[in-house]
mmCIF file of N, CA and C in Angstrom:
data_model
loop_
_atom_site.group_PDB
_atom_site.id
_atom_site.type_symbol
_atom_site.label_atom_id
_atom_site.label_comp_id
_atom_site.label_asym_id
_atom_site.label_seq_id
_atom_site.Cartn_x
_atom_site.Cartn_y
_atom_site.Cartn_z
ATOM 1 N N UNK A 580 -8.364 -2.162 -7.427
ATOM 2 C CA UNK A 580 -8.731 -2.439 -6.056
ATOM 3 C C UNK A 580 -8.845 -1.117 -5.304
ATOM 4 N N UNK A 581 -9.571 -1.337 -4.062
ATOM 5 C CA UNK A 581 -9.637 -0.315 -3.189
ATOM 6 C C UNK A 581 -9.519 -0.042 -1.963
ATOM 7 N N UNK A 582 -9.323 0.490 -1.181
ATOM 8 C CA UNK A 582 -8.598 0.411 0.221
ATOM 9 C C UNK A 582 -8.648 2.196 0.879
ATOM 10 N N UNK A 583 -9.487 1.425 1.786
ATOM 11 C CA UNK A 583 -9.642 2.593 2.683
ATOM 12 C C UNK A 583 -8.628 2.799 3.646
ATOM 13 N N UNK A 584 -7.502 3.625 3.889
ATOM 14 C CA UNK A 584 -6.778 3.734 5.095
ATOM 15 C C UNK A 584 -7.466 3.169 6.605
ATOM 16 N N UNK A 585 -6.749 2.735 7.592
ATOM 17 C CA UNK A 585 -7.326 2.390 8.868
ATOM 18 C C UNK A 585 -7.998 3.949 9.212
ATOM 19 N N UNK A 586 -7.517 5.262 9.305
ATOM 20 C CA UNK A 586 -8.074 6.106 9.859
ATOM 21 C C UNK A 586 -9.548 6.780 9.040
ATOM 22 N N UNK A 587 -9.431 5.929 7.963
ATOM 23 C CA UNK A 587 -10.591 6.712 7.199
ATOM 24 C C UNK A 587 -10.422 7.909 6.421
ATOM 25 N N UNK A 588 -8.876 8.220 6.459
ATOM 26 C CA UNK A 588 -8.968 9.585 5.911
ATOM 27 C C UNK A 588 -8.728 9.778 4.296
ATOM 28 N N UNK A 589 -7.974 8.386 3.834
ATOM 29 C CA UNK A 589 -7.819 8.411 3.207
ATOM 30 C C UNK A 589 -8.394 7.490 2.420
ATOM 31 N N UNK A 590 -8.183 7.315 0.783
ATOM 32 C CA UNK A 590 -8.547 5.800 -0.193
ATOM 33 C C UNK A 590 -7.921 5.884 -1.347
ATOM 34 N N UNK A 591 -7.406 4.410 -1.005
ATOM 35 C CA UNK A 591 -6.263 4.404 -2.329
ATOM 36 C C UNK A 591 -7.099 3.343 -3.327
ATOM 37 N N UNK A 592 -6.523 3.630 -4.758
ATOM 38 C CA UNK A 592 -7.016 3.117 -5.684
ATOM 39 C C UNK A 592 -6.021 2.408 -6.542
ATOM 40 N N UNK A 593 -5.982 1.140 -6.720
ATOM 41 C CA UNK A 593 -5.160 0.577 -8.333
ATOM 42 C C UNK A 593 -6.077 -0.016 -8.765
ATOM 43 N N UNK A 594 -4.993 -0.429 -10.464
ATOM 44 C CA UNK A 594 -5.458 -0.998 -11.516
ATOM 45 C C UNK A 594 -4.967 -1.603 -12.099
ATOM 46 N N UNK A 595 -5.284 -1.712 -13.433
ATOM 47 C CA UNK A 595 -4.941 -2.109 -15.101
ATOM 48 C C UNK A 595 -4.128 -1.224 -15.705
ATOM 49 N N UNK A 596 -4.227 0.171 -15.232
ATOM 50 C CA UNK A 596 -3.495 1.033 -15.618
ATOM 51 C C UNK A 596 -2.097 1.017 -15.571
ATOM 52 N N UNK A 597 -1.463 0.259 -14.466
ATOM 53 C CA UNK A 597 -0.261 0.035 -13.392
ATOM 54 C C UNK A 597 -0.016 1.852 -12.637
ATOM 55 N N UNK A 598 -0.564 2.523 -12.529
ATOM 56 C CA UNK A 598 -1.128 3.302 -11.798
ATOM 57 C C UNK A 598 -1.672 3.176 -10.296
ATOM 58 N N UNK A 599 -1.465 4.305 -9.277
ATOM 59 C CA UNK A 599 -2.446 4.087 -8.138
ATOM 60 C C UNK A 599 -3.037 5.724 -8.075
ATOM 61 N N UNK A 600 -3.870 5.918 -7.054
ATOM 62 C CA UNK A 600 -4.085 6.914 -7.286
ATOM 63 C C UNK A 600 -4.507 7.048 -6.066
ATOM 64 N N UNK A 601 -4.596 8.044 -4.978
ATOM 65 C CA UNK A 601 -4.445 8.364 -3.637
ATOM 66 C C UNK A 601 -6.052 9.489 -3.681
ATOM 67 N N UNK A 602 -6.832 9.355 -2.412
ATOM 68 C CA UNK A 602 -7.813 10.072 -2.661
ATOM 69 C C UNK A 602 -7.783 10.866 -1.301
ATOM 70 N N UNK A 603 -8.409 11.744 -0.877
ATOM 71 C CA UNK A 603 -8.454 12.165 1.355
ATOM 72 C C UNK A 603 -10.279 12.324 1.263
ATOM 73 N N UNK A 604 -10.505 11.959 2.210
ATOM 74 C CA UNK A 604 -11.670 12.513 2.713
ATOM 75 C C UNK A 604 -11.820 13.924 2.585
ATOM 76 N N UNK A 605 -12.847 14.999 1.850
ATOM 77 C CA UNK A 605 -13.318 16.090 2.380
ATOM 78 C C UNK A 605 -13.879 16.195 3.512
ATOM 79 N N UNK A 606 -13.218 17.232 4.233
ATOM 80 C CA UNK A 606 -13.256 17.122 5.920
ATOM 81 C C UNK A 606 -15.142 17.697 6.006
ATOM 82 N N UNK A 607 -15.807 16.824 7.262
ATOM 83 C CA UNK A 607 -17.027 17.402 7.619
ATOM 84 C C UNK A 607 -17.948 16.672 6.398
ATOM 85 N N UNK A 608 -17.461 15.866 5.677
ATOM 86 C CA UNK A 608 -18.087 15.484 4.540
ATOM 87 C C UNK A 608 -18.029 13.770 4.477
ATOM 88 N N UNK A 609 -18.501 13.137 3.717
ATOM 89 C CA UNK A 609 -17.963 11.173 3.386
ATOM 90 C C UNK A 609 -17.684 11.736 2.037
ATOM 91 N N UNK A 610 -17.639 12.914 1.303
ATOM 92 C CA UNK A 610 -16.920 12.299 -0.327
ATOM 93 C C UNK A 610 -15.015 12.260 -0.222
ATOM 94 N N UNK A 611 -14.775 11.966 -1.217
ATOM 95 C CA UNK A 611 -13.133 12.318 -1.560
ATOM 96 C C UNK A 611 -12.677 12.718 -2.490
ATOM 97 N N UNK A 612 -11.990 13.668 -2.472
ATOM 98 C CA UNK A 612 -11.019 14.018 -3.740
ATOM 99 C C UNK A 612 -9.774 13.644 -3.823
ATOM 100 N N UNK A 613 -9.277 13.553 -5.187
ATOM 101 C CA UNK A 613 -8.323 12.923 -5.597
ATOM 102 C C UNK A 613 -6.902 14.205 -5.355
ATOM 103 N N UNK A 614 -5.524 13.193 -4.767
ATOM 104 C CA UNK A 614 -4.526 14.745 -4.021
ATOM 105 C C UNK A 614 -3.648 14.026 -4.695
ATOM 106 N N UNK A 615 -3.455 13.048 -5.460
ATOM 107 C CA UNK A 615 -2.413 12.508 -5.636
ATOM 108 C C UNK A 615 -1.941 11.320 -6.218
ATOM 109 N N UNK A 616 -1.230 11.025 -6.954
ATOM 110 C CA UNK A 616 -1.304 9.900 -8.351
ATOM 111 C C UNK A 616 0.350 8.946 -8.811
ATOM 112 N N UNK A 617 0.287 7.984 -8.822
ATOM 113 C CA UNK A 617 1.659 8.074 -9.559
ATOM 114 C C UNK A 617 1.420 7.172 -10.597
ATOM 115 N N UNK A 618 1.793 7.772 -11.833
ATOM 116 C CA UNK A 618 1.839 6.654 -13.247
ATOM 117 C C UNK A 618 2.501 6.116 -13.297
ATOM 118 N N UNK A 619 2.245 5.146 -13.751
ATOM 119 C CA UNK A 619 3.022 3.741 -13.817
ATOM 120 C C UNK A 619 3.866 3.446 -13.287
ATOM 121 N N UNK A 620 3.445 3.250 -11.931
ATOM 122 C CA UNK A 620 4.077 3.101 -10.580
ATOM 123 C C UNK A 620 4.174 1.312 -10.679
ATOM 124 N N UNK A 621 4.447 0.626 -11.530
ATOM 125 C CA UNK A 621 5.041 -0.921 -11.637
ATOM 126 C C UNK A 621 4.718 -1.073 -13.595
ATOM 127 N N UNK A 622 5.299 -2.219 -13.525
ATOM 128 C CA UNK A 622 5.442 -2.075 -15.288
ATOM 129 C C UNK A 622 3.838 -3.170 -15.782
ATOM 130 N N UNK A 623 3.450 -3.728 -14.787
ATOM 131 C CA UNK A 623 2.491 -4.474 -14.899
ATOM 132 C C UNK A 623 1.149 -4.063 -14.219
ATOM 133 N N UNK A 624 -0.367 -4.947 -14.396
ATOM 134 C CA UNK A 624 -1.223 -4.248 -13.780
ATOM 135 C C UNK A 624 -1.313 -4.805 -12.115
ATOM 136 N N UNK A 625 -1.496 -3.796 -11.627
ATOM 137 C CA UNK A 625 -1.347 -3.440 -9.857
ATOM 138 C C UNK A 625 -2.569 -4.609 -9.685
ATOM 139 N N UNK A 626 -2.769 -5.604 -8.921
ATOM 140 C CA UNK A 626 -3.778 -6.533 -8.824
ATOM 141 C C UNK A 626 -4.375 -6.065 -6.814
ATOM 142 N N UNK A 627 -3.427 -5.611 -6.490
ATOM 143 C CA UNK A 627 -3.763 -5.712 -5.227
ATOM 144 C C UNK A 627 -2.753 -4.126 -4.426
ATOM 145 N N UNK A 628 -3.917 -3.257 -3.488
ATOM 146 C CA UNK A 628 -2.727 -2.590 -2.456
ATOM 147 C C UNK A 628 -3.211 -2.562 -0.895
ATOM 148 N N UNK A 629 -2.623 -1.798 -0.150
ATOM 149 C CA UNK A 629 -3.120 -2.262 1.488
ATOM 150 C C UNK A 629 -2.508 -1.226 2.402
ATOM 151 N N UNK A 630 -3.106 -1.249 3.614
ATOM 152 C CA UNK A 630 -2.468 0.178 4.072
ATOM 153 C C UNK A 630 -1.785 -0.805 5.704
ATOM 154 N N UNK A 631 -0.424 0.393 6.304
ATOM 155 C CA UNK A 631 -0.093 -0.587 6.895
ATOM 156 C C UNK A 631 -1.169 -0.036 8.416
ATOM 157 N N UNK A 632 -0.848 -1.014 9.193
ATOM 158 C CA UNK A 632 -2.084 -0.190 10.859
ATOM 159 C C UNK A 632 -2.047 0.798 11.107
ATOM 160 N N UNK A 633 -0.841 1.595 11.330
ATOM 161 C CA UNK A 633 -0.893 3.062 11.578
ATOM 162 C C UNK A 633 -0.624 4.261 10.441
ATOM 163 N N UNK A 634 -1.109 3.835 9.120
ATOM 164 C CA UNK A 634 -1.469 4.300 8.194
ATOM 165 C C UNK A 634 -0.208 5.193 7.923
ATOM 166 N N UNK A 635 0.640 5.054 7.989
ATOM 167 C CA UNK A 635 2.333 4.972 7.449
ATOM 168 C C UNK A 635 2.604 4.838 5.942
ATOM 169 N N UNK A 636 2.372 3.402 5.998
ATOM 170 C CA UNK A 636 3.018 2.974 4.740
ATOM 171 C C UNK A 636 1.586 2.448 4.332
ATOM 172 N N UNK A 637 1.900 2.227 2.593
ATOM 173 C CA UNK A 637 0.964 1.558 1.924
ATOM 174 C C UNK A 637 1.786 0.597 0.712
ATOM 175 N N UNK A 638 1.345 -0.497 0.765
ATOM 176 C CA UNK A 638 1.654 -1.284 -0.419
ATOM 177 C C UNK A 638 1.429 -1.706 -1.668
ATOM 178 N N UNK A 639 2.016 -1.830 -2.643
ATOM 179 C CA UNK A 639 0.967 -2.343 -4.082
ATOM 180 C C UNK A 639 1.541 -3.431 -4.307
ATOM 181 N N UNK A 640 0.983 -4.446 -4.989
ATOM 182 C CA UNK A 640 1.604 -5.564 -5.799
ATOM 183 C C UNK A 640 0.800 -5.828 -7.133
ATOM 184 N N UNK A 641 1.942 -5.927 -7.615
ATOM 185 C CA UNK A 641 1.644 -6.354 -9.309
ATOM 186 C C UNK A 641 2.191 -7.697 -10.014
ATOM 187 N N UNK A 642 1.610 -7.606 -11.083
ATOM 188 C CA UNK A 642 2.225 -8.898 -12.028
ATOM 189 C C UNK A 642 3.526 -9.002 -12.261
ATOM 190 N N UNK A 643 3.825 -7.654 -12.231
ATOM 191 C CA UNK A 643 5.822 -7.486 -12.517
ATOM 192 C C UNK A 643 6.188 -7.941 -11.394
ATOM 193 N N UNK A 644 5.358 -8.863 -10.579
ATOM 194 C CA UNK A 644 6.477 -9.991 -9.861
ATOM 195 C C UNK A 644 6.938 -8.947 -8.031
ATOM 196 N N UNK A 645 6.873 -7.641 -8.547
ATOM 197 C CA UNK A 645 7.334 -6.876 -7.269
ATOM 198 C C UNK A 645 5.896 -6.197 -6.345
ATOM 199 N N UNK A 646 6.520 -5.998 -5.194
ATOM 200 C CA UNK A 646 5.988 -5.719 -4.016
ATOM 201 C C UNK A 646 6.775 -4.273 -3.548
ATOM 202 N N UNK A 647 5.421 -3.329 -3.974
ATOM 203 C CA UNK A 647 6.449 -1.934 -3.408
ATOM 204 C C UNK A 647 6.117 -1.706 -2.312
ATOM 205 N N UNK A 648 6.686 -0.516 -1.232
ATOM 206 C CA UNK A 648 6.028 -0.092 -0.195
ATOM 207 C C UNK A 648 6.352 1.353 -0.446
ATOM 208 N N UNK A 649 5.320 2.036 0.121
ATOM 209 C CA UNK A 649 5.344 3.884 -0.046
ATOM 210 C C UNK A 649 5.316 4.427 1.030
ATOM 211 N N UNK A 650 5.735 5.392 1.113
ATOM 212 C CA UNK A 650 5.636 6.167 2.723
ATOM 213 C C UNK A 650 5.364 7.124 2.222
ATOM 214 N N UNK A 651 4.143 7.185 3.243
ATOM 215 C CA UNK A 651 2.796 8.628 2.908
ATOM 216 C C UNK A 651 3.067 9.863 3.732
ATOM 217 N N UNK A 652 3.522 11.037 3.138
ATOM 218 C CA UNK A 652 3.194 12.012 4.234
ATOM 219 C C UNK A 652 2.169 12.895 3.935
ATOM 220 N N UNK A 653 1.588 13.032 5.150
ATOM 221 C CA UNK A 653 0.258 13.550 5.427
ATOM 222 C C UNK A 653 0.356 15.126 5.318
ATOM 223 N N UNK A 654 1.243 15.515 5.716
ATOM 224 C CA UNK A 654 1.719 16.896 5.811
ATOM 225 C C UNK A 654 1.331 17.899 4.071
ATOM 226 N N UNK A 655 1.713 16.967 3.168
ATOM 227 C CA UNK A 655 1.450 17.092 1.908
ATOM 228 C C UNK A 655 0.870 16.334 0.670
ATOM 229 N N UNK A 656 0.315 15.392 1.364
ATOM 230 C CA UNK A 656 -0.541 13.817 0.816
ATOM 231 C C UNK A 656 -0.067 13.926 -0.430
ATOM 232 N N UNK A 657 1.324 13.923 0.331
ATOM 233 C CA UNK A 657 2.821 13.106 -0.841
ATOM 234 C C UNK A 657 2.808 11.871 -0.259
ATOM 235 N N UNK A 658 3.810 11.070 -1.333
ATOM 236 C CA UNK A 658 4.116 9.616 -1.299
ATOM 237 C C UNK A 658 5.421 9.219 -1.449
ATOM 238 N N UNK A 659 6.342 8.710 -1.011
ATOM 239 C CA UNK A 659 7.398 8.177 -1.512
ATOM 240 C C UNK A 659 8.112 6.947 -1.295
ATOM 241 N N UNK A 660 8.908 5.686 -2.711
ATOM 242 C CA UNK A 660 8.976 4.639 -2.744
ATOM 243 C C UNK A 660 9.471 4.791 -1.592
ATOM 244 N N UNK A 661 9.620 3.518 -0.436
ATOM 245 C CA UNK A 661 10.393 3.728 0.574
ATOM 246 C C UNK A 661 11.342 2.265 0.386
ATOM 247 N N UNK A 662 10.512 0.924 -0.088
ATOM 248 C CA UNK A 662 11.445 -0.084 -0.921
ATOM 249 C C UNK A 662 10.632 -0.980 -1.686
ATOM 250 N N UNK A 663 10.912 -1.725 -2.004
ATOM 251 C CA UNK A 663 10.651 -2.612 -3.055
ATOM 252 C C UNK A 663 11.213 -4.116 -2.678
ATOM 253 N N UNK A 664 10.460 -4.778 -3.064
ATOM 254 C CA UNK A 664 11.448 -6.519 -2.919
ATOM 255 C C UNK A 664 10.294 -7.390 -3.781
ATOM 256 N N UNK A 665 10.777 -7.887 -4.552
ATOM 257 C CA UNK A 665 10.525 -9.666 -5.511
ATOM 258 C C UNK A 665 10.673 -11.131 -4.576
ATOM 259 N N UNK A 666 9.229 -11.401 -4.282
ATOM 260 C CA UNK A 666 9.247 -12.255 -3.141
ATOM 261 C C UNK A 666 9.373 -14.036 -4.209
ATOM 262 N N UNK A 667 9.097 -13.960 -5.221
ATOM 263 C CA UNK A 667 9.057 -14.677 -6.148
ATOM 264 C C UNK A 667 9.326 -14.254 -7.335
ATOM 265 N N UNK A 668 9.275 -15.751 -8.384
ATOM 266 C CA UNK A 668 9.285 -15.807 -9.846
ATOM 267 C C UNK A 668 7.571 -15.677 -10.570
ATOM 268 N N UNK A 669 6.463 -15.741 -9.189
ATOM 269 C CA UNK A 669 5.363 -15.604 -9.469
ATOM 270 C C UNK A 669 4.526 -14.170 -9.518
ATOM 271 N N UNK A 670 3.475 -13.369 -10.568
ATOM 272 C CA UNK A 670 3.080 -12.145 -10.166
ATOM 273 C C UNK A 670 2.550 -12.661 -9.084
ATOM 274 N N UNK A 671 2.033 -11.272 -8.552
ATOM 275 C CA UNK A 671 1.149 -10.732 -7.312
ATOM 276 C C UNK A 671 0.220 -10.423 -7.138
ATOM 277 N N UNK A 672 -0.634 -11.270 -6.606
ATOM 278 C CA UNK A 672 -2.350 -11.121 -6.733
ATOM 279 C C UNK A 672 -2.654 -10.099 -5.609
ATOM 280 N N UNK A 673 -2.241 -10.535 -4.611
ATOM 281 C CA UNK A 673 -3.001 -9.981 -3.572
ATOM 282 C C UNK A 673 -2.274 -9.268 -2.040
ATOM 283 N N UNK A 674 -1.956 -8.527 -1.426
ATOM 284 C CA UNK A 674 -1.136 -8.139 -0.246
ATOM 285 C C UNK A 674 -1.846 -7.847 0.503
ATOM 286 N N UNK A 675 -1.765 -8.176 1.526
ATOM 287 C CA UNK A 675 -2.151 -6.976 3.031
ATOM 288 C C UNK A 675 -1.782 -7.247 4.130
ATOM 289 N N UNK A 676 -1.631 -6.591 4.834
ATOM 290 C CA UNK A 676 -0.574 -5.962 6.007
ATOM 291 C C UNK A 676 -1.383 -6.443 7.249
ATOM 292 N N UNK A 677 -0.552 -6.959 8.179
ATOM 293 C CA UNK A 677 -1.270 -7.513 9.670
ATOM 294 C C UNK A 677 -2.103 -6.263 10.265
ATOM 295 N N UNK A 678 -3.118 -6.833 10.995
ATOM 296 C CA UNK A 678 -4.112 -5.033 11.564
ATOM 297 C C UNK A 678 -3.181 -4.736 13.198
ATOM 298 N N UNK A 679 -2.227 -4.975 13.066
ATOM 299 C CA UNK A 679 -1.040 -4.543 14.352
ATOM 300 C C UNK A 679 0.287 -5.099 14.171
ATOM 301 N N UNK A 680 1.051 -4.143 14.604
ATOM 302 C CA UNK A 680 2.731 -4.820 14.319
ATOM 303 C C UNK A 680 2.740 -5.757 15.603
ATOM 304 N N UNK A 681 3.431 -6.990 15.145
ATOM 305 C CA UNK A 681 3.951 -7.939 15.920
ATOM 306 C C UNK A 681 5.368 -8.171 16.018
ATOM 307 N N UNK A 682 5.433 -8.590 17.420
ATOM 308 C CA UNK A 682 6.752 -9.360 18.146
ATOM 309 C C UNK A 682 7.085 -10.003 17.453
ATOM 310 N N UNK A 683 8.306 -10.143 16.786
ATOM 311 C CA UNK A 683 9.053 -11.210 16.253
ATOM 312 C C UNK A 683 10.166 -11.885 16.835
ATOM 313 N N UNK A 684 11.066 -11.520 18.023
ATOM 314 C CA UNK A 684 11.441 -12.310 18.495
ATOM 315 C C UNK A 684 11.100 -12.181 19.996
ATOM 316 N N UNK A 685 11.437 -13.456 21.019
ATOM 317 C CA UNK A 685 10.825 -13.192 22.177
ATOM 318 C C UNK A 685 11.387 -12.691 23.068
ATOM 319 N N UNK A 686 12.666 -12.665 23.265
ATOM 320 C CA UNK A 686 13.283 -11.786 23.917
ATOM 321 C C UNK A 686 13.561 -9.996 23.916
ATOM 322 N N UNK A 687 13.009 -9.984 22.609
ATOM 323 C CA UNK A 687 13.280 -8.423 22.214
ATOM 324 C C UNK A 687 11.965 -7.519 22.062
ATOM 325 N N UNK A 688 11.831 -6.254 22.615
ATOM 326 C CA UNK A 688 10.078 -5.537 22.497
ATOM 327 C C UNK A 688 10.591 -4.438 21.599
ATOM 328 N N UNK A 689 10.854 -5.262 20.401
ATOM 329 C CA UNK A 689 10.449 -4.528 18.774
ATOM 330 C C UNK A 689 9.848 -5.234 18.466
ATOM 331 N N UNK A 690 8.653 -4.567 18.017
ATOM 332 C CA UNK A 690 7.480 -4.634 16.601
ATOM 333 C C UNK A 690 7.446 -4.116 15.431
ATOM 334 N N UNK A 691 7.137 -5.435 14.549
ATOM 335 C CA UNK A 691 7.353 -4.910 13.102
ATOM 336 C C UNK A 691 6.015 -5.426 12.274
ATOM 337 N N UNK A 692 6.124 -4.116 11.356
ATOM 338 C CA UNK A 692 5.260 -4.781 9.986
ATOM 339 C C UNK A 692 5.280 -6.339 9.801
ATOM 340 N N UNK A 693 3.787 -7.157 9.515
ATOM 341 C CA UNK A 693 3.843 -8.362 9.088
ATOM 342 C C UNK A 693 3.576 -8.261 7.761
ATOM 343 N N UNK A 694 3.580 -8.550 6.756
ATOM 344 C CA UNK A 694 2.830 -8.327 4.915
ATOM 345 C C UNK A 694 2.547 -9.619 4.818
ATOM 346 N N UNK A 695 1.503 -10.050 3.890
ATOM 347 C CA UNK A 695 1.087 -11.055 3.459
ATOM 348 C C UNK A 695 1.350 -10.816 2.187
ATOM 349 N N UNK A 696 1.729 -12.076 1.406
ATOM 350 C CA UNK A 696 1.640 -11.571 -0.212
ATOM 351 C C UNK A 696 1.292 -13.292 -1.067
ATOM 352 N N UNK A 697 0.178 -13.038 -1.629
ATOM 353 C CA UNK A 697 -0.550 -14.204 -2.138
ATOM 354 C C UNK A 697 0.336 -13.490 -4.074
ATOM 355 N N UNK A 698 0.499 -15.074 -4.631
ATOM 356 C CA UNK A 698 0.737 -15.593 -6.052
ATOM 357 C C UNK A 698 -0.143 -16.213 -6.888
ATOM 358 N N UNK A 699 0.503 -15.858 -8.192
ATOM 359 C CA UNK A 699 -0.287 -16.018 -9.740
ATOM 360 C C UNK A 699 -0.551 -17.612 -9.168
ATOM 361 N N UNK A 700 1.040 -18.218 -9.016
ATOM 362 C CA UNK A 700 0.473 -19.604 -8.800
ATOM 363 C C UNK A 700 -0.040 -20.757 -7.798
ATOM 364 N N UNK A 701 -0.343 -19.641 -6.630
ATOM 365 C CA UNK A 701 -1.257 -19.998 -5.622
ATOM 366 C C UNK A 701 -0.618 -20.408 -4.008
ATOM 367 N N UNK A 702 0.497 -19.752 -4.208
ATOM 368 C CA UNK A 702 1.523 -19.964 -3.092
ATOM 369 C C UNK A 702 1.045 -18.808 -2.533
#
């Protein structure tokens, strides 16, 4: 799969490989080069990843059942796990992240990440 960051600067890539692979825009340019990689970043193949709105975090999900999240720094278009969670006994087809953090409770003005995460068996 493929996924353009919200700002455009970036594009992330998974696979079959269980691999992702991180790309940036060449500035003044539309191509990209590749800054950054992690192998076998889940034990299964990556079916789906997603970037969060303010291009922070990015997610992958795979068949190994888990849902990672990464925190990107830009400073060195490094990456690092930031957590992980098994939302099921089902793999992971598909994720992506609300296009704005939302209110979750009504009395309180914190906003948080929403994730979506679609299953093998259709939940």
């Amino acid at each position: 799969e493929l996924r353009f960051s919200n700002n455009d600067k970036y594009l992330l890539s998974s696979g079959r490989d269980r691999q992702f692979s991180l790309f940036k825009r060449i500035e003044g340019q539309s191509n990209f080069e590749l800054v950054n990689k992690q192998l076998k970043a889940h034990d299964r193949i990556i079916w789906s990843c997603d970037w969060s709105c303010d291009d922070l975090f990015f997610v992958t999900g795979s068949r190994d059942k888990v849902c990672k999240i990464w925190k990107l720094n830009e400073d060195d278009d490094s990456f690092t796990l930031y957590g992980k969670f098994t939302p099921s006994k089902s793999g992971i087809t598909s994720v992506s992240f609300a296009p704005r953090k939302v209110k979750i409770q009504k009395d309180k003005d914190d906003f948080s990440y929403l994730l979506a995460v679609g299953l093998e068996n259709g939940i």
